[in-house]
Short mmCIF file of C-alpha atoms in Angstrom, two decimals:
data_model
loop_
_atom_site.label_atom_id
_atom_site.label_comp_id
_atom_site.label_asym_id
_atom_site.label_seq_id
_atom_site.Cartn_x
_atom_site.Cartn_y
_atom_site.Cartn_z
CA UNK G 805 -2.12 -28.07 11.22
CA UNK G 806 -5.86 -29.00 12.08
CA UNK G 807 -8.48 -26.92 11.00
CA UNK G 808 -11.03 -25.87 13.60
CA UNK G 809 -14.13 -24.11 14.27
CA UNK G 810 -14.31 -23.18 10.70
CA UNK G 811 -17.15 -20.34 9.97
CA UNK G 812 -16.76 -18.94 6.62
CA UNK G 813 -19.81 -17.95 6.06
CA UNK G 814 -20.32 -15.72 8.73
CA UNK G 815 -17.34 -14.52 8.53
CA UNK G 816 -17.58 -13.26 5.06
CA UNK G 817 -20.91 -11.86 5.74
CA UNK G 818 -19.30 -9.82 8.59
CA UNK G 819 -16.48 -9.01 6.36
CA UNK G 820 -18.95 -7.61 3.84
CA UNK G 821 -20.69 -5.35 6.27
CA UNK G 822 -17.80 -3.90 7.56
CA UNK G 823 -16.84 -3.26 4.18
CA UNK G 824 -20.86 -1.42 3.05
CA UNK G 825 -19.74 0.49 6.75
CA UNK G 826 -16.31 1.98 4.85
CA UNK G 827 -17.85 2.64 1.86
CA UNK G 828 -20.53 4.89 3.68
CA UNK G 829 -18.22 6.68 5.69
CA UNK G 830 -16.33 7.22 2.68
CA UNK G 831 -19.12 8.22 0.33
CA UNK G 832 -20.52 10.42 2.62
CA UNK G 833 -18.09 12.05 4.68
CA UNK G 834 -15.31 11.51 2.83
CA UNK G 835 -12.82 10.02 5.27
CA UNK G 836 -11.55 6.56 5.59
CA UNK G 837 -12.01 4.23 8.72
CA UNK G 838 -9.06 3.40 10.69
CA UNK G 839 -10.34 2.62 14.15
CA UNK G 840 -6.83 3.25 15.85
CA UNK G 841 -7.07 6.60 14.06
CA UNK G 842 -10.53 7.08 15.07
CA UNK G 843 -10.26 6.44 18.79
CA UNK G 844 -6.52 8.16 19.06
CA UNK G 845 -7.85 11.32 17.55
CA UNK G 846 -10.69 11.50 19.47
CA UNK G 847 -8.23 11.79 22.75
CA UNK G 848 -5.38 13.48 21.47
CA UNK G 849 -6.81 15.94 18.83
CA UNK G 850 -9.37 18.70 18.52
CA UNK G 851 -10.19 18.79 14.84
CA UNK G 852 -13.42 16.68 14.05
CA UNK G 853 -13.73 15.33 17.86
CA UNK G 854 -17.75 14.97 17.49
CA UNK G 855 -17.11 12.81 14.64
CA UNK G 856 -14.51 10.39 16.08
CA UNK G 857 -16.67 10.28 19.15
CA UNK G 858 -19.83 10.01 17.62
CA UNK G 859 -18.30 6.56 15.44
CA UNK G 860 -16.78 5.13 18.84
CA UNK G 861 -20.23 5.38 20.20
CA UNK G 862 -22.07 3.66 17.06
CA UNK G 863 -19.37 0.88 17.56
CA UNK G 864 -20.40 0.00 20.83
CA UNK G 865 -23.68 0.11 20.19
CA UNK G 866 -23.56 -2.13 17.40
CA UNK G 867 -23.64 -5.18 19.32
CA UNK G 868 -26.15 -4.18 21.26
CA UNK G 869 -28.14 -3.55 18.39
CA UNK G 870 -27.36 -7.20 17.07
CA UNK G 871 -28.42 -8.27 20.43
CA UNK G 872 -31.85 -6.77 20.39
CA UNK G 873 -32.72 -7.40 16.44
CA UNK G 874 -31.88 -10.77 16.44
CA UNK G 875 -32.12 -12.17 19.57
CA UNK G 876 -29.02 -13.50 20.32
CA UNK G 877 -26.01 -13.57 23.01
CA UNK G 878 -22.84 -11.88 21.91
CA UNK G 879 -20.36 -14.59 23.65
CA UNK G 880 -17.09 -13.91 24.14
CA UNK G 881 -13.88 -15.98 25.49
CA UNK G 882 -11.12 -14.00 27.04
CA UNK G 883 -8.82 -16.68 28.82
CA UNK G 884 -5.94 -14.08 29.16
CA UNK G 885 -4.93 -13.36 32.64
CA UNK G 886 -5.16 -9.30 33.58
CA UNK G 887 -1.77 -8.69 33.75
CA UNK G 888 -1.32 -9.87 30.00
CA UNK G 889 -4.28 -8.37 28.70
CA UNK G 890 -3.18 -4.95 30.16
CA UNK G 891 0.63 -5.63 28.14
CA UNK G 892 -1.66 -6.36 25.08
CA UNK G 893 -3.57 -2.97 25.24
CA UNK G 894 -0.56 -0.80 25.54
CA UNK G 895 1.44 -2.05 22.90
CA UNK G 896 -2.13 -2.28 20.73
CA UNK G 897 -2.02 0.79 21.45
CA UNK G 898 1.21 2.15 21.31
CA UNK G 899 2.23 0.26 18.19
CA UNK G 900 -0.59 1.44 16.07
CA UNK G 901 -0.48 4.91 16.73
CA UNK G 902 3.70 4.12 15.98
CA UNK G 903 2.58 2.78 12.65
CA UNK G 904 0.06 4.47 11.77
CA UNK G 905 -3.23 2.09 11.89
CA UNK G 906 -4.23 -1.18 12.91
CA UNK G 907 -6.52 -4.41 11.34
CA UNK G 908 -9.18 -1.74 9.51
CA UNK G 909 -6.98 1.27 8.73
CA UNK G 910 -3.92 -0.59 7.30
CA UNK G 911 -5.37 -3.53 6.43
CA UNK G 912 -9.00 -2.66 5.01
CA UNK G 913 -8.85 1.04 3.92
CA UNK G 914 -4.99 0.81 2.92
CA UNK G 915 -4.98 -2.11 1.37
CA UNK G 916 -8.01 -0.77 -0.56
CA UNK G 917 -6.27 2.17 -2.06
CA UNK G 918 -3.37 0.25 -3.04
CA UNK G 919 -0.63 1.51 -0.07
CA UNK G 920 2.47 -0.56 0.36
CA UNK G 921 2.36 0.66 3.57
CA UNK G 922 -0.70 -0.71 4.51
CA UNK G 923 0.71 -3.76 2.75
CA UNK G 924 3.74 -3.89 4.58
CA UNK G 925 2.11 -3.29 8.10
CA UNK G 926 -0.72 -5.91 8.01
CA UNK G 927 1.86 -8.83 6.58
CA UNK G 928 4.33 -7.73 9.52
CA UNK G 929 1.62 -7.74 11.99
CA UNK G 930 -0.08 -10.87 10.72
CA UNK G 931 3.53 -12.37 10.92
CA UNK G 932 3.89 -11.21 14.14
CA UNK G 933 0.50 -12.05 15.60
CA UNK G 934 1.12 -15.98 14.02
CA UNK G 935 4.56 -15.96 15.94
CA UNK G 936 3.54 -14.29 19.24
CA UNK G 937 0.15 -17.48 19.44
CA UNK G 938 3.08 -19.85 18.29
CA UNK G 939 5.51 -18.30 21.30
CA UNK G 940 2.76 -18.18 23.91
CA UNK G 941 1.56 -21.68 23.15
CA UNK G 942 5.18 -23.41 23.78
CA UNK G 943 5.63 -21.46 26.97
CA UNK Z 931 -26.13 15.14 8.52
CA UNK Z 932 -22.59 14.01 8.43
CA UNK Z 933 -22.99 13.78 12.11
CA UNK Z 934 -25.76 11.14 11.96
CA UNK Z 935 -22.95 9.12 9.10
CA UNK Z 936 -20.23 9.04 11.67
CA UNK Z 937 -22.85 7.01 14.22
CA UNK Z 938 -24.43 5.05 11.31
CA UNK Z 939 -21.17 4.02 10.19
CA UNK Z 940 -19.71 3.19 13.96
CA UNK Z 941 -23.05 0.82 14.47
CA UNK Z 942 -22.74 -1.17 11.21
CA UNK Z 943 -18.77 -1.62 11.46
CA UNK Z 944 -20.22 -3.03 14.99
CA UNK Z 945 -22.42 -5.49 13.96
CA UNK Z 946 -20.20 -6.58 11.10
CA UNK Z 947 -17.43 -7.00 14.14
CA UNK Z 948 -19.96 -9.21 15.89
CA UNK Z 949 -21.57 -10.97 13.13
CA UNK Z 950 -18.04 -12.00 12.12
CA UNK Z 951 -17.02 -13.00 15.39
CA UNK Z 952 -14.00 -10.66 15.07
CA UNK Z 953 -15.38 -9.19 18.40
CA UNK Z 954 -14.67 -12.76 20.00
CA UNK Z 955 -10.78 -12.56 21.07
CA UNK Z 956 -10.66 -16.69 21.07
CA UNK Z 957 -12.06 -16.53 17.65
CA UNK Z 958 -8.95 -14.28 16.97
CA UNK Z 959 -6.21 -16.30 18.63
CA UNK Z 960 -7.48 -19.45 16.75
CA UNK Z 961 -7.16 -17.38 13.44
CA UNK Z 962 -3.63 -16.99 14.18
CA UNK Z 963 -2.52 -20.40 15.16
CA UNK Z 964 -1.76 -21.86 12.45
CA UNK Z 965 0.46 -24.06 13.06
CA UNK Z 966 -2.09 -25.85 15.82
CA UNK Z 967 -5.39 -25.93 15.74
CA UNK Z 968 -6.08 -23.29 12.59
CA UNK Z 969 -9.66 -21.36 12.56
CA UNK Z 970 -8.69 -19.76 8.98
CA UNK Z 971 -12.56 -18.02 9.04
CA UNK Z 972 -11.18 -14.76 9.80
CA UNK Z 973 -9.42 -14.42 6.37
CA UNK Z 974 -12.88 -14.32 5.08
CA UNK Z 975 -13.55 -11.21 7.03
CA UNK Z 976 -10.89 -9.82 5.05
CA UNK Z 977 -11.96 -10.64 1.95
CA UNK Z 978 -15.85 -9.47 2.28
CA UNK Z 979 -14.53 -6.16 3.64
CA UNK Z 980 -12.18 -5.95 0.72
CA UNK Z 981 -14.53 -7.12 -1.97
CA UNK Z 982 -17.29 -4.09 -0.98
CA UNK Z 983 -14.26 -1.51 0.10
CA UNK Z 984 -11.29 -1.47 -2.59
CA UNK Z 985 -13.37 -1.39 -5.69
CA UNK Z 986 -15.64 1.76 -4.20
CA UNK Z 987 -12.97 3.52 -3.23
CA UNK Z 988 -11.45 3.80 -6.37
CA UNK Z 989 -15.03 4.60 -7.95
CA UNK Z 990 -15.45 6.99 -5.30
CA UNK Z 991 -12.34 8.93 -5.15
CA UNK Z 992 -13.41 10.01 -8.65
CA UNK Z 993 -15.95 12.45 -7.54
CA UNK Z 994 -15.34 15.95 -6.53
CA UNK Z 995 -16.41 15.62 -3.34
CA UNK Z 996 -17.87 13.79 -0.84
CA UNK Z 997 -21.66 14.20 -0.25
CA UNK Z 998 -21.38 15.64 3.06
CA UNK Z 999 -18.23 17.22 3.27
CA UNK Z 1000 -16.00 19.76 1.16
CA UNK Z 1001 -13.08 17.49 0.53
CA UNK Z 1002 -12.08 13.93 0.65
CA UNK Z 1003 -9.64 13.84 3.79
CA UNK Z 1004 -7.70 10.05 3.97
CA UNK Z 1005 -4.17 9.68 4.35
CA UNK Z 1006 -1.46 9.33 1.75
CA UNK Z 1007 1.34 8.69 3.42
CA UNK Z 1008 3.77 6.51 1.36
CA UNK Z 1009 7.17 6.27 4.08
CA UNK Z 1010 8.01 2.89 4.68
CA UNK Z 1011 10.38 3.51 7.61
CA UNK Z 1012 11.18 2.21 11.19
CA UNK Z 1013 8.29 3.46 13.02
CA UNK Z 1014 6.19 1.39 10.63
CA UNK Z 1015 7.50 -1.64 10.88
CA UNK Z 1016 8.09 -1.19 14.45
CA UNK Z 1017 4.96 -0.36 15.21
CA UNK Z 1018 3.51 -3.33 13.32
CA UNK Z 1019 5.79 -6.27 14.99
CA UNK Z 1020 4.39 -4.13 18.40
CA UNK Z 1021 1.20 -4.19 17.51
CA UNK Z 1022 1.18 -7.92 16.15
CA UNK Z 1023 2.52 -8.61 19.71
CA UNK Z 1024 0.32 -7.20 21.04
CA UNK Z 1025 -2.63 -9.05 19.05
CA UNK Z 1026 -1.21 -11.98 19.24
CA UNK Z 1027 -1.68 -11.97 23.27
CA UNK Z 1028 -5.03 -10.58 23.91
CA UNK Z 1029 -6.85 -11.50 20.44
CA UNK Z 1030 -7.47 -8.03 20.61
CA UNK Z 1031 -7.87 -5.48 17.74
CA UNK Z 1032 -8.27 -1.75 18.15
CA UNK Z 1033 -12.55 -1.92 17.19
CA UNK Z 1034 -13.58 -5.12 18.38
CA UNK Z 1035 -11.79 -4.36 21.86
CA UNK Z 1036 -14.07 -1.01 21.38
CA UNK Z 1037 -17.04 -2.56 20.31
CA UNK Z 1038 -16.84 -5.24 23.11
CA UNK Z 1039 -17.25 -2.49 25.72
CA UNK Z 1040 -20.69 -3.13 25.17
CA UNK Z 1041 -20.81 -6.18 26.82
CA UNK Z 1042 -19.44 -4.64 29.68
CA UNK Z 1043 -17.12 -7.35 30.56
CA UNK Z 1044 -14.21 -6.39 33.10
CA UNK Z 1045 -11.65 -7.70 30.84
CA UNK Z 1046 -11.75 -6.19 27.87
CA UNK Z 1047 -12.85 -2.41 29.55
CA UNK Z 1048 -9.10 -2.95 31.16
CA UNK Z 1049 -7.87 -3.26 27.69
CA UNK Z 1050 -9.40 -0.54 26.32
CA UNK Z 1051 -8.11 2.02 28.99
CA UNK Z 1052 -4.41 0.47 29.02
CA UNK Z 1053 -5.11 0.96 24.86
CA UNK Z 1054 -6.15 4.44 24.80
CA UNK Z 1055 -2.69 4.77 27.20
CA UNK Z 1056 -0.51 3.35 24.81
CA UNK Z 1057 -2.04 5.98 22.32
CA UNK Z 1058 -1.27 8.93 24.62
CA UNK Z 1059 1.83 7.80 25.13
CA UNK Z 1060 2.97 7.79 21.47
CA UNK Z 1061 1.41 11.52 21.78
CA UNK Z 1062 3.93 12.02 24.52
CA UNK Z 1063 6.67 10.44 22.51
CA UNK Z 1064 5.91 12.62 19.66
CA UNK Z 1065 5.62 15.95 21.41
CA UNK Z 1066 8.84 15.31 23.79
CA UNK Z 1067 11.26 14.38 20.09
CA UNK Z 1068 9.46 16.88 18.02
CA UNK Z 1069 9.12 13.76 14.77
CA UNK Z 1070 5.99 15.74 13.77
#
């Protein structure tokens, strides 16, 4: 093991944001985020449809907020070829919905009300992220 | 009012996802190679989010109400079953290959690169197709 690239700070700032960003959502409107949740609803479901759509739409302009505040490039590094990145959506996709929630809704807002399930989820998919980088590196 | 809290919320859960670098899929994939080259800064995401979220919640959930809404509406689901952990060691997979997470790949759109708008449509498939699943077996 080497450790690389290492930005705690950052991170943890981040982390903290997206935490003031749950706890406003929460306070306010009472409902907890799961982005999975969010952006499944907001296709499949009627109930509260402005609302889901409404908090896609502040995510994506979010960075571009960043951008224009402070100046700075957003850069990103995809080195996935198409065909795997398409694979990678639909079982994203299908597997949360499966489950239940993804990174934020089991592993931020469950975790922060105490679910096992949450628990249970982000370990296996942490597990099972760890593996599938271990797997694809070998190959 | 509750309206303008849905948007408010979306843009600062944005900039926390770039800010963090959560939004960068490389930044991901090192997170989760640990046994090579190990970027361990996205734990710290974790933990910030944590530190602000699980304390507040439980202050929160005190109240009556929320401030904008009649009643507090969050899940409470407590089955550990098959489709869970399924769902997980799918989803894991499927992290594990792009770097990709449910809001960053949304958030990302933003940057209008080709790669991660092809996620994001193949994502919001796999969604509808659990929708499809559902309504075809009746499990709901």
């Amino acid at each position: 093991m080497n450790i690389v690239n290492f930005t705690p700070i950052s991170s943890l700032t981040g982390g903290i944001i997206i935490g003031f960003a749950v706890l406003i959502f929460f306070l306010f409107n009472g409902r907890l985020i799961g982005i999975s949740g969010i952006a499944s609803n907001f296709i499949n479901r009627e109930e509260k449809r402005l609302d889901n759509f409404l908090f896609l739409v502040g995510l994506i302009i979010g960075p571009i907020f960043y951008k224009l505040f402070f100046n700075k490039e957003i850069y990103i590094n995809i080195s996935n070829s198409f065909i795997l990145l398409i694979i990678a959506g639909l079982l994203v996709g299908f597997g949360t919905r499966i489950s239940g929630g993804c990174t934020s809704g089991h592993g931020i807002s469950g975790i922060s009300r105490f679910s096992l399930r949450s628990l249970i989820a982000t370990i296996t998919f942490m597990i099972v992220g760890v593996i599938t980088v271990l797997i694809k590196n070998y190959l | 009012m509750n309206k303008l809290i849905s948007l408010l919320s979306g843009i600062i859960f944005g900039i926390g996802l770039v800010i963090s670098e959560m939004i960068n899929p490389q930044k991901v994939l090192g997170f989760l190679d640990i046994f090579g080259n190990w970027d361990p800064s996205l734990a710290f995401v974790m933990i910030g989010a944590l530190t602000v979220s699980l304390p507040m919640f439980h202050i929160i959930k005190k109240k009556e109400k929320p401030l904008f809404e009649e009643k507090f509406d969050y899940s409470n689901n407590k089955n550990i079953d098959q489709r869970l952990i399924l769902g997980s060691i799918l989803f894991g997979a499927g992290w594990g290959l792009g770097g990709l997470c449910p809001g960053p790949a949304i958030s990302s759109l933003a940057l209008l690169n080709f790669y991660s708008i092809s996620f994001v449509i193949s994502m919001f498939i796999g969604f509808y197709f659990v929708k499809l699943l559902d309504s075809t077996t009746q499990a709901r």
